[in-house]
Coordinates of C-alpha atoms and ligand atoms in Angstrom, one line a residue:
M1 CA 0.0 0.0 0.0
A2 CA 1.3 3.5 -0.8
K3 CA 2.7 5.3 2.2
T4 CA 1.1 8.5 3.4
A5 CA 2.2 11.1 6.0
S6 CA -0.3 12.9 8.1
L7 CA -0.2 16.6 9.1
K8 CA -2.4 17.6 12.1
I9 CA -3.5 21.2 12.4
D10 CA -5.7 21.9 15.3
D11 CA -7.9 18.8 15.4
K12 CA -7.9 18.1 11.7
E13 CA -5.7 15.7 10.0
Y14 CA -4.4 16.0 6.4
P15 CA -3.1 12.9 4.7
L16 CA -0.2 13.7 2.3
P17 CA 1.4 11.2 -0.1
V18 CA 4.9 10.1 0.5
M19 CA 7.3 9.8 -2.4
E20 CA 10.6 8.0 -2.7
G21 CA 13.4 8.4 -5.3
T22 CA 15.4 5.6 -6.9
E23 CA 18.3 6.2 -4.4
G24 CA 15.9 6.2 -1.5
E25 CA 15.4 10.0 -1.0
K26 CA 12.1 10.5 0.7
A27 CA 9.7 13.4 0.3
I28 CA 6.2 14.5 1.4
D29 CA 4.1 15.6 -1.5
T30 CA 2.5 18.9 -0.3
R31 CA 1.0 19.9 -3.6
T32 CA -2.6 19.5 -2.3
L33 CA -1.9 21.0 1.1
R34 CA -3.1 24.5 0.4
A35 CA -6.3 23.4 -1.4
S36 CA -7.2 21.0 1.4
S37 CA -6.0 23.0 4.5
G38 CA -5.4 26.7 3.4
Y39 CA -1.7 26.3 4.5
I40 CA 1.3 26.5 2.3
A41 CA 4.7 24.9 3.1
Y42 CA 7.2 27.7 4.1
D43 CA 10.8 27.0 3.1
Q44 CA 12.9 30.2 2.6
G45 CA 15.6 29.5 0.1
Y46 CA 14.0 26.2 -0.9
G47 CA 16.6 24.2 1.2
N48 CA 14.0 21.6 2.0
T49 CA 11.9 21.7 -1.1
G50 CA 12.0 19.2 -4.0
S51 CA 11.1 21.5 -6.9
C52 CA 10.9 18.6 -9.4
E53 CA 11.6 15.0 -10.1
S54 CA 14.7 14.6 -12.2
K55 CA 16.6 11.7 -13.8
I56 CA 19.8 13.6 -14.4
T57 CA 22.0 13.9 -11.3
Y58 CA 22.0 12.3 -7.9
L59 CA 23.7 14.1 -5.1
D60 CA 24.0 12.9 -1.5
G61 CA 25.4 15.8 0.4
D62 CA 25.8 14.0 3.7
N63 CA 28.0 11.3 2.2
G64 CA 29.7 13.4 -0.5
V65 CA 28.2 11.3 -3.4
L66 CA 27.7 12.7 -6.9
C67 CA 26.5 10.6 -9.9
H68 CA 25.3 11.6 -13.3
R69 CA 22.7 9.3 -14.7
G70 CA 23.9 6.8 -12.2
Y71 CA 27.6 7.0 -13.0
P72 CA 29.8 8.2 -10.1
I73 CA 31.7 11.4 -10.8
D74 CA 35.1 9.9 -9.9
Q75 CA 34.6 7.2 -12.6
L76 CA 33.6 9.8 -15.2
A77 CA 36.6 12.0 -14.2
Q78 CA 39.0 9.1 -14.6
Q79 CA 37.5 7.4 -17.7
S80 CA 35.4 9.9 -19.7
D81 CA 35.9 13.3 -21.2
F82 CA 33.8 16.5 -21.2
V83 CA 32.0 15.9 -24.5
E84 CA 31.1 12.3 -23.7
T85 CA 29.9 13.3 -20.2
A86 CA 27.9 16.1 -21.7
Y87 CA 26.2 13.6 -24.0
L88 CA 25.4 11.4 -21.0
V89 CA 24.0 14.3 -19.0
I90 CA 21.9 15.5 -21.9
Y91 CA 20.7 12.3 -23.3
G92 CA 20.7 9.9 -20.3
E93 CA 23.1 7.2 -21.6
L94 CA 26.8 6.9 -22.5
P95 CA 27.0 7.3 -26.3
N96 CA 28.0 4.4 -28.5
A97 CA 30.8 5.1 -31.0
T98 CA 28.4 6.4 -33.7
Q99 CA 26.4 8.6 -31.4
R100 CA 29.7 10.0 -29.9
K101 CA 31.0 10.7 -33.4
E102 CA 27.7 12.4 -34.5
F103 CA 27.5 14.5 -31.4
G104 CA 31.1 15.6 -31.8
L105 CA 30.5 16.5 -35.4
L106 CA 27.4 18.6 -34.5
L107 CA 29.4 20.5 -32.0
R108 CA 32.2 21.1 -34.5
K109 CA 29.8 22.2 -37.2
N110 CA 28.1 24.7 -34.9
A111 CA 31.2 26.3 -33.3
A112 CA 31.3 29.4 -35.6
V113 CA 29.4 32.5 -34.6
E114 CA 27.6 34.8 -37.0
T115 CA 29.7 37.8 -37.8
Q116 CA 27.0 40.3 -36.8
M117 CA 27.2 38.9 -33.3
Q118 CA 30.7 40.4 -33.0
K119 CA 28.9 43.8 -33.1
I120 CA 27.0 42.9 -30.0
L121 CA 30.2 42.3 -28.2
E122 CA 31.8 45.4 -29.6
G123 CA 28.9 47.4 -28.0
F124 CA 30.3 46.6 -24.6
P125 CA 33.1 48.5 -23.0
T126 CA 36.2 46.2 -22.8
S127 CA 36.1 46.6 -19.0
A128 CA 32.6 44.9 -18.9
S129 CA 32.1 41.8 -16.8
P130 CA 32.7 38.7 -19.1
M131 CA 29.6 37.1 -17.5
A132 CA 27.5 40.1 -18.6
M133 CA 28.8 39.8 -22.1
L134 CA 28.3 36.0 -22.2
S135 CA 24.7 36.2 -21.0
A136 CA 24.0 38.9 -23.6
L137 CA 25.5 36.9 -26.4
V138 CA 23.5 33.8 -25.4
S139 CA 20.3 35.8 -25.1
A140 CA 20.8 37.0 -28.6
L141 CA 21.0 33.5 -30.1
P142 CA 17.2 33.1 -30.7
A143 CA 17.5 36.1 -33.1
Y144 CA 20.0 34.1 -35.2
H145 CA 18.2 30.7 -34.9
A146 CA 14.5 31.8 -34.9
E147 CA 13.4 28.2 -36.0
L148 CA 15.0 26.9 -32.8
A149 CA 13.5 29.5 -30.5
T150 CA 10.8 27.2 -29.3
N151 CA 10.1 25.0 -26.3
N152 CA 8.3 22.4 -28.4
F153 CA 10.7 19.8 -29.8
E154 CA 8.7 16.8 -29.0
K155 CA 7.9 16.0 -32.6
D156 CA 11.3 17.2 -33.9
L157 CA 14.0 15.8 -31.7
Q158 CA 16.7 16.6 -34.4
S159 CA 16.0 20.2 -33.9
F160 CA 16.5 19.8 -30.2
D161 CA 19.9 18.1 -30.9
L162 CA 20.8 21.1 -33.1
A163 CA 19.7 23.7 -30.4
A164 CA 21.7 21.8 -27.8
A165 CA 24.8 21.6 -29.9
I166 CA 24.6 25.3 -30.8
A167 CA 24.2 26.3 -27.1
M168 CA 27.1 24.1 -26.0
S169 CA 29.5 24.9 -28.8
K170 CA 28.8 28.6 -29.1
I171 CA 29.0 29.3 -25.4
R172 CA 32.6 28.1 -25.7
T173 CA 33.2 30.3 -28.8
F174 CA 31.7 33.3 -27.1
V175 CA 34.0 32.9 -24.1
A176 CA 37.1 32.9 -26.3
M177 CA 35.7 35.9 -28.2
I178 CA 35.1 37.8 -25.0
Y179 CA 38.7 37.1 -23.9
R180 CA 40.1 38.3 -27.1
Y181 CA 37.9 41.3 -27.3
Q182 CA 39.0 42.4 -23.9
K183 CA 42.6 42.0 -24.8
G184 CA 42.2 43.8 -28.1
L185 CA 43.1 40.7 -30.1
P186 CA 41.5 39.6 -33.4
F187 CA 38.9 36.9 -33.1
M188 CA 40.1 33.4 -34.1
F189 CA 37.7 31.2 -36.1
P190 CA 37.1 27.7 -34.7
K191 CA 38.8 24.8 -36.6
Q192 CA 36.5 22.0 -37.5
E193 CA 39.2 19.3 -37.2
L194 CA 40.0 20.1 -33.5
P195 CA 38.4 18.4 -30.5
F196 CA 36.2 20.5 -28.2
C197 CA 38.8 21.6 -25.7
D198 CA 41.7 21.9 -28.2
N199 CA 39.4 24.1 -30.3
F200 CA 38.7 26.3 -27.4
L201 CA 42.4 26.7 -26.6
H202 CA 43.0 27.5 -30.2
M203 CA 40.3 30.2 -30.3
M204 CA 41.7 31.7 -27.1
F205 CA 45.4 31.6 -27.7
S206 CA 46.2 31.2 -31.5
E207 CA 47.4 34.2 -33.4
P208 CA 46.5 34.9 -37.1
Y209 CA 50.2 34.3 -37.9
K210 CA 50.8 31.4 -35.4
D211 CA 48.7 28.5 -34.3
Y212 CA 48.6 27.6 -30.6
L213 CA 49.0 23.9 -30.3
A214 CA 47.7 22.7 -27.0
M215 CA 49.9 20.3 -25.1
P216 CA 47.9 17.1 -24.4
E217 CA 48.2 17.7 -20.6
V218 CA 46.6 21.2 -21.1
A219 CA 43.7 19.8 -23.1
K220 CA 43.3 17.0 -20.6
A221 CA 43.3 19.3 -17.6
L222 CA 40.7 21.5 -19.3
N223 CA 38.5 18.5 -20.1
L224 CA 38.6 17.5 -16.4
V225 CA 37.7 21.0 -15.2
L226 CA 34.7 21.2 -17.6
L227 CA 33.6 17.6 -16.9
L228 CA 33.5 18.3 -13.1
H229 CA 31.2 21.2 -13.7
A230 CA 28.9 19.4 -16.2
D231 CA 25.8 19.3 -13.9
H232 CA 25.1 19.7 -10.2
E233 CA 21.4 19.0 -9.6
Q234 CA 19.2 21.9 -8.5
N235 CA 21.8 24.6 -7.9
C236 CA 20.9 28.3 -8.2
S237 CA 21.6 28.7 -11.9
T238 CA 20.2 25.4 -13.0
S239 CA 17.0 26.1 -11.0
T240 CA 16.9 29.4 -12.8
V241 CA 17.1 27.7 -16.2
R242 CA 14.3 25.4 -15.2
M243 CA 12.2 28.3 -13.8
V244 CA 12.6 30.4 -17.0
G245 CA 12.0 27.3 -19.1
S246 CA 8.8 26.5 -17.3
S247 CA 7.3 29.7 -18.8
A248 CA 7.8 28.0 -22.2
A249 CA 10.8 30.2 -22.9
N250 CA 13.3 28.8 -25.4
L251 CA 16.6 27.0 -24.5
F252 CA 18.9 29.9 -25.3
T253 CA 16.9 32.5 -23.3
S254 CA 16.6 30.1 -20.4
I255 CA 20.4 29.4 -20.4
S256 CA 21.1 33.1 -20.6
A257 CA 19.2 33.7 -17.4
G258 CA 21.1 30.8 -15.8
I259 CA 24.4 32.4 -16.7
C260 CA 23.3 35.6 -14.8
A261 CA 22.5 33.5 -11.8
L262 CA 25.9 31.8 -12.0
S263 CA 27.8 35.1 -11.9
G264 CA 27.2 35.7 -8.2
P265 CA 30.2 35.2 -5.9
L266 CA 28.2 32.8 -3.7
H267 CA 27.8 30.6 -6.8
G268 CA 30.0 30.4 -9.9
G269 CA 31.7 33.7 -9.1
A270 CA 33.3 32.0 -6.1
N271 CA 36.1 30.7 -8.3
V272 CA 37.3 34.2 -9.0
A273 CA 36.9 35.2 -5.3
V274 CA 39.0 32.2 -4.1
M275 CA 41.9 33.2 -6.3
Q276 CA 41.6 36.9 -5.2
M277 CA 41.8 35.7 -1.6
L278 CA 44.8 33.4 -2.2
Q279 CA 46.5 36.1 -4.2
S280 CA 46.1 38.7 -1.4
I281 CA 47.4 36.2 1.2
H282 CA 50.4 35.7 -1.1
D283 CA 50.9 39.4 -1.7
E284 CA 50.7 40.3 2.0
G285 CA 52.8 37.4 3.1
D286 CA 50.0 36.4 5.4
D287 CA 49.3 32.8 6.6
G288 CA 45.6 33.0 5.9
S289 CA 44.6 33.3 9.5
R290 CA 43.1 36.8 8.8
F291 CA 40.7 35.3 6.3
I292 CA 39.7 32.5 8.6
A293 CA 39.2 34.9 11.6
A294 CA 37.0 37.2 9.4
A295 CA 35.0 34.2 8.0
K296 CA 34.2 33.3 11.6
S297 CA 32.5 36.6 12.2
G298 CA 29.4 35.2 10.5
S299 CA 29.2 38.1 8.1
K300 CA 28.1 37.0 4.6
S301 CA 30.6 39.3 2.9
N302 CA 33.6 37.7 4.8
R303 CA 33.0 34.1 4.0
L304 CA 35.9 31.8 3.4
M305 CA 35.5 31.5 -0.4
G306 CA 35.6 28.0 -1.9
F307 CA 34.4 26.6 1.5
G308 CA 30.9 25.4 2.4
H309 CA 28.1 24.2 0.2
A310 CA 24.3 24.5 0.3
V311 CA 24.0 20.7 0.1
Y312 CA 27.3 19.0 1.0
R313 CA 27.9 18.4 4.7
N314 CA 31.0 16.5 3.7
F315 CA 33.8 16.9 1.2
D316 CA 32.5 18.0 -2.2
P317 CA 33.7 15.0 -4.3
R318 CA 34.6 17.4 -7.1
A319 CA 36.9 19.3 -4.8
R320 CA 38.8 16.1 -3.9
I321 CA 39.3 15.2 -7.6
I322 CA 40.3 18.7 -8.6
G323 CA 42.6 19.1 -5.5
D324 CA 44.4 15.8 -6.3
A325 CA 44.6 16.8 -10.0
C326 CA 46.3 20.1 -9.1
D327 CA 49.5 18.5 -8.0
S328 CA 49.8 16.3 -11.1
V329 CA 48.8 18.9 -13.6
L330 CA 51.1 21.5 -12.2
N331 CA 53.9 18.9 -12.1
K332 CA 53.4 17.8 -15.6
L333 CA 53.3 21.4 -16.9
G334 CA 56.3 22.3 -14.8
V335 CA 54.3 25.1 -13.1
D336 CA 55.3 26.2 -9.6
D337 CA 52.3 28.2 -8.3
P338 CA 52.8 29.5 -4.7
L339 CA 49.0 29.8 -4.5
L340 CA 48.7 26.0 -4.4
A341 CA 50.7 25.7 -1.2
I342 CA 48.7 28.6 0.3
A343 CA 45.4 26.9 -0.6
K344 CA 46.5 23.6 1.0
H345 CA 47.6 25.4 4.1
L346 CA 44.3 27.3 4.3
E347 CA 42.4 24.1 3.8
Q348 CA 44.2 22.3 6.6
A349 CA 43.8 25.3 9.0
A350 CA 40.1 25.5 8.3
L351 CA 39.6 21.8 8.7
K352 CA 41.1 22.0 12.2
D353 CA 39.0 24.9 13.3
D354 CA 36.0 24.2 15.3
Y355 CA 33.9 26.9 13.5
F356 CA 34.3 25.0 10.2
V357 CA 34.2 21.5 11.7
S358 CA 31.0 22.1 13.7
R359 CA 29.3 23.6 10.7
K360 CA 30.6 20.8 8.4
L361 CA 32.2 23.3 6.0
Y362 CA 34.6 21.6 3.6
P363 CA 36.3 22.8 0.4
N364 CA 34.0 23.0 -2.6
V365 CA 34.8 22.7 -6.4
D366 CA 35.7 26.3 -6.6
F367 CA 38.5 26.0 -4.0
Y368 CA 41.1 24.4 -6.4
S369 CA 39.6 24.9 -9.9
G370 CA 41.2 28.3 -10.3
I371 CA 44.7 27.0 -9.7
I372 CA 44.4 24.5 -12.5
M373 CA 42.8 27.0 -14.8
R374 CA 45.6 29.5 -14.1
A375 CA 48.2 26.8 -14.8
I376 CA 46.7 26.2 -18.3
G377 CA 46.7 29.9 -19.0
I378 CA 43.1 31.0 -18.4
P379 CA 43.1 34.5 -16.9
M380 CA 41.3 34.9 -13.6
N381 CA 38.5 37.2 -14.9
M382 CA 37.4 34.4 -17.2
F383 CA 37.1 31.7 -14.6
T384 CA 33.3 32.0 -14.1
T385 CA 32.7 31.9 -17.9
M386 CA 34.7 28.6 -17.9
F387 CA 32.2 27.3 -15.3
A388 CA 29.4 28.3 -17.7
I389 CA 31.0 26.3 -20.6
G390 CA 31.2 23.3 -18.2
R391 CA 27.7 23.7 -16.8
A392 CA 26.0 24.1 -20.3
P393 CA 25.2 20.4 -20.6
G394 CA 23.4 20.5 -17.2
Y395 CA 21.4 23.6 -18.2
I396 CA 20.4 21.9 -21.5
A397 CA 19.5 18.6 -19.8
N398 CA 17.4 20.3 -17.1
W399 CA 15.7 22.6 -19.6
R400 CA 14.8 19.5 -21.7
E401 CA 13.2 17.8 -18.7
V402 CA 11.0 20.8 -18.1
A403 CA 10.2 21.5 -21.8
M404 CA 9.4 17.8 -22.5
N405 CA 7.3 17.1 -19.5
P406 CA 3.7 17.0 -20.7
K407 CA 2.5 17.5 -17.1
G408 CA 4.9 20.3 -16.3
R409 CA 3.5 23.5 -14.7
I410 CA 4.9 27.0 -14.7
Y411 CA 7.2 27.4 -11.7
R412 CA 5.4 29.8 -9.4
P413 CA 6.3 29.6 -5.7
R414 CA 4.1 31.3 -3.1
Q415 CA 5.1 33.6 -0.3
I416 CA 4.0 34.7 3.2
Y417 CA 3.1 38.3 2.8
V418 CA 4.4 40.3 5.8
G419 CA 3.9 43.9 4.5
P420 CA 1.3 46.5 5.5
T421 CA -2.3 45.3 5.6
K422 CA -4.9 46.9 3.2
R423 CA -5.1 50.7 3.4
D424 CA -6.5 53.6 1.4
Y425 CA -4.5 55.6 -1.2
I426 CA -3.3 59.0 0.1
P427 CA -3.3 61.9 -2.3
M428 CA 0.0 63.7 -2.7
G429 CA -1.1 66.8 -0.9
K430 CA -2.1 64.8 2.2
R431 CA 1.2 62.9 2.5
G432 CA 3.6 63.8 5.3
Ligands
LIG1 N1 32.7 30.8 5.4 C1 32.3 31.1 6.7 N2 31.1 30.7 7.2 C2 30.3 29.9 6.3 C3 30.7 29.6 5.0 C4 31.9 30.1 4.6 N3 32.4 29.8 3.3 N4 29.7 28.9 4.4 C5 28.7 28.8 5.4 N5 29.1 29.4 6.5 C6 28.3 29.4 7.8 C7 27.0 30.1 7.6 O1 27.2 31.5 7.9 C8 26.2 29.4 8.7 O2 26.6 29.9 9.9 P1 25.6 29.9 11.2 O3 25.1 28.5 11.4 O4 26.4 30.5 12.3 O5 24.5 30.9 10.8 C9 26.6 28.0 8.6 O6 28.0 28.1 8.1 C10 25.8 27.1 7.7 O7 25.7 27.6 6.4 P2 25.0 26.8 5.3 O8 23.5 26.8 5.6 O9 25.7 25.5 5.1 O10 25.3 27.7 4.1 P3 24.3 28.2 2.9 O11 23.6 27.0 2.4 O12 23.5 29.4 3.4 O13 25.4 28.8 1.8 C11 27.2 28.8 0.4 C12 26.1 27.9 1.0 C13 27.9 27.9 -0.7 C14 26.5 30.0 -0.3 C15 28.2 29.2 1.5 O14 28.8 28.1 2.1 C16 29.2 30.2 1.0 O15 28.9 31.4 0.9 N6 30.4 29.7 0.6 C17 31.4 30.6 0.1 C18 31.1 30.9 -1.4 C19 31.4 29.6 -2.2 O16 32.5 29.0 -2.1 N7 30.5 29.3 -3.2 C20 30.7 28.2 -4.1 C21 29.7 27.1 -3.8 S1 30.1 25.6 -4.7 C22 30.0 25.9 -6.4 C23 28.7 26.5 -6.9 O17 27.6 26.0 -6.7 O18 28.8 27.5 -7.5

């Protein structure tokens, strides 16, 4: 018999269905609560709210577990690459050889950007935030692909494949264009023969008179960084993509909104903030204790960046993988970055401190990702745009779940109104 929970308010009982996910996560379905009782569930910040059922990513924050479509992140990090993991995240299964080839080809074919789009970029001051430019360019995509600016791909899955490839491939091209625009360098066209990461490095670092040939270690490190960002369940930006998508907005528009959400320093912007923190510890010859002491003040603006997570109460498995990779990548590339030693020291100091231990605050993915990105030549102000390239598959997969759910409803949370009660309009002459 199906399990139910029961809520008692005064003397009345309200039965509520109980749900269970495939990994045993339990929930009480409160969808009928307001209609039956007049009460809504209050959950500021949605920390205890399941906003959807999803088949994409499983995350157990208490035990530091992260799986995409059932595959553990450490296995993917060791054996897969970014494009294959992107396919898995978007389509639900690892691709066979033909599917992998076709997906790669679609990404390659859709890497180039319409020349008019350069003008959008050139409308920005070169000092503009790369995330603002990226979101603007992505939000312009429907204008160039009007036939794909729909949320209805159910009868035309090939068009969805094309929209997904355009989003994933062009976000990468946009990031390289933004970098070169800010540096005053000419844009480099993508090369069809190059794999995804090598092509990105080419668009970033080649010159019209000299090709940049990525060392295999560099392309591999980039693959790892992007793969580790591929999806992360209902985080702030992915939930934003789902919310915008639920209004029947198209894929590109929804992703553009997600990129805006990602820019905040508590979310994707943390990878820049971590490096700024490590750099200032280095420049001041500090041992990091100043940042730890400030973080313990409880003020939101002084948090230890790269530490803590809304869901993990244990090590972020991505931080472990990326932390371990730092040593080997820097070694292979012969890079000696003093910020790595500072980060390790800071991590050890925080993990011994009762403030962090008692609150179960551990390093997250952003703590070490910047060190690898710096080692492969990505400038710090571009770090969050790199996160966006990596997260694109997650945005696409989540948007698809929303758009292709025939029972989906527009996302529309309720609130508890605590403002003034009803009052009469006061004409200007009678206001104090
Ligand atoms: N430094 C100091 N104190 C912290 C930190 C931190 N980094 N993170 C959380 N706390 C405190 C928080 O103030 C609260 O204290 P108290 O119980 O005294 O009120 C307690 O720890 C529990 O906080 P929480 O409920 O676990 O945190 P949250 O869900 O509100 O916020 C977070 C999650 C990621 C925004 C937060 O940990 C943070 O601001 N971290 C620093 C920014 C960062 O690294 N963000 C990247 C997140 S991972 C990648 C991504 O998703 O983008």
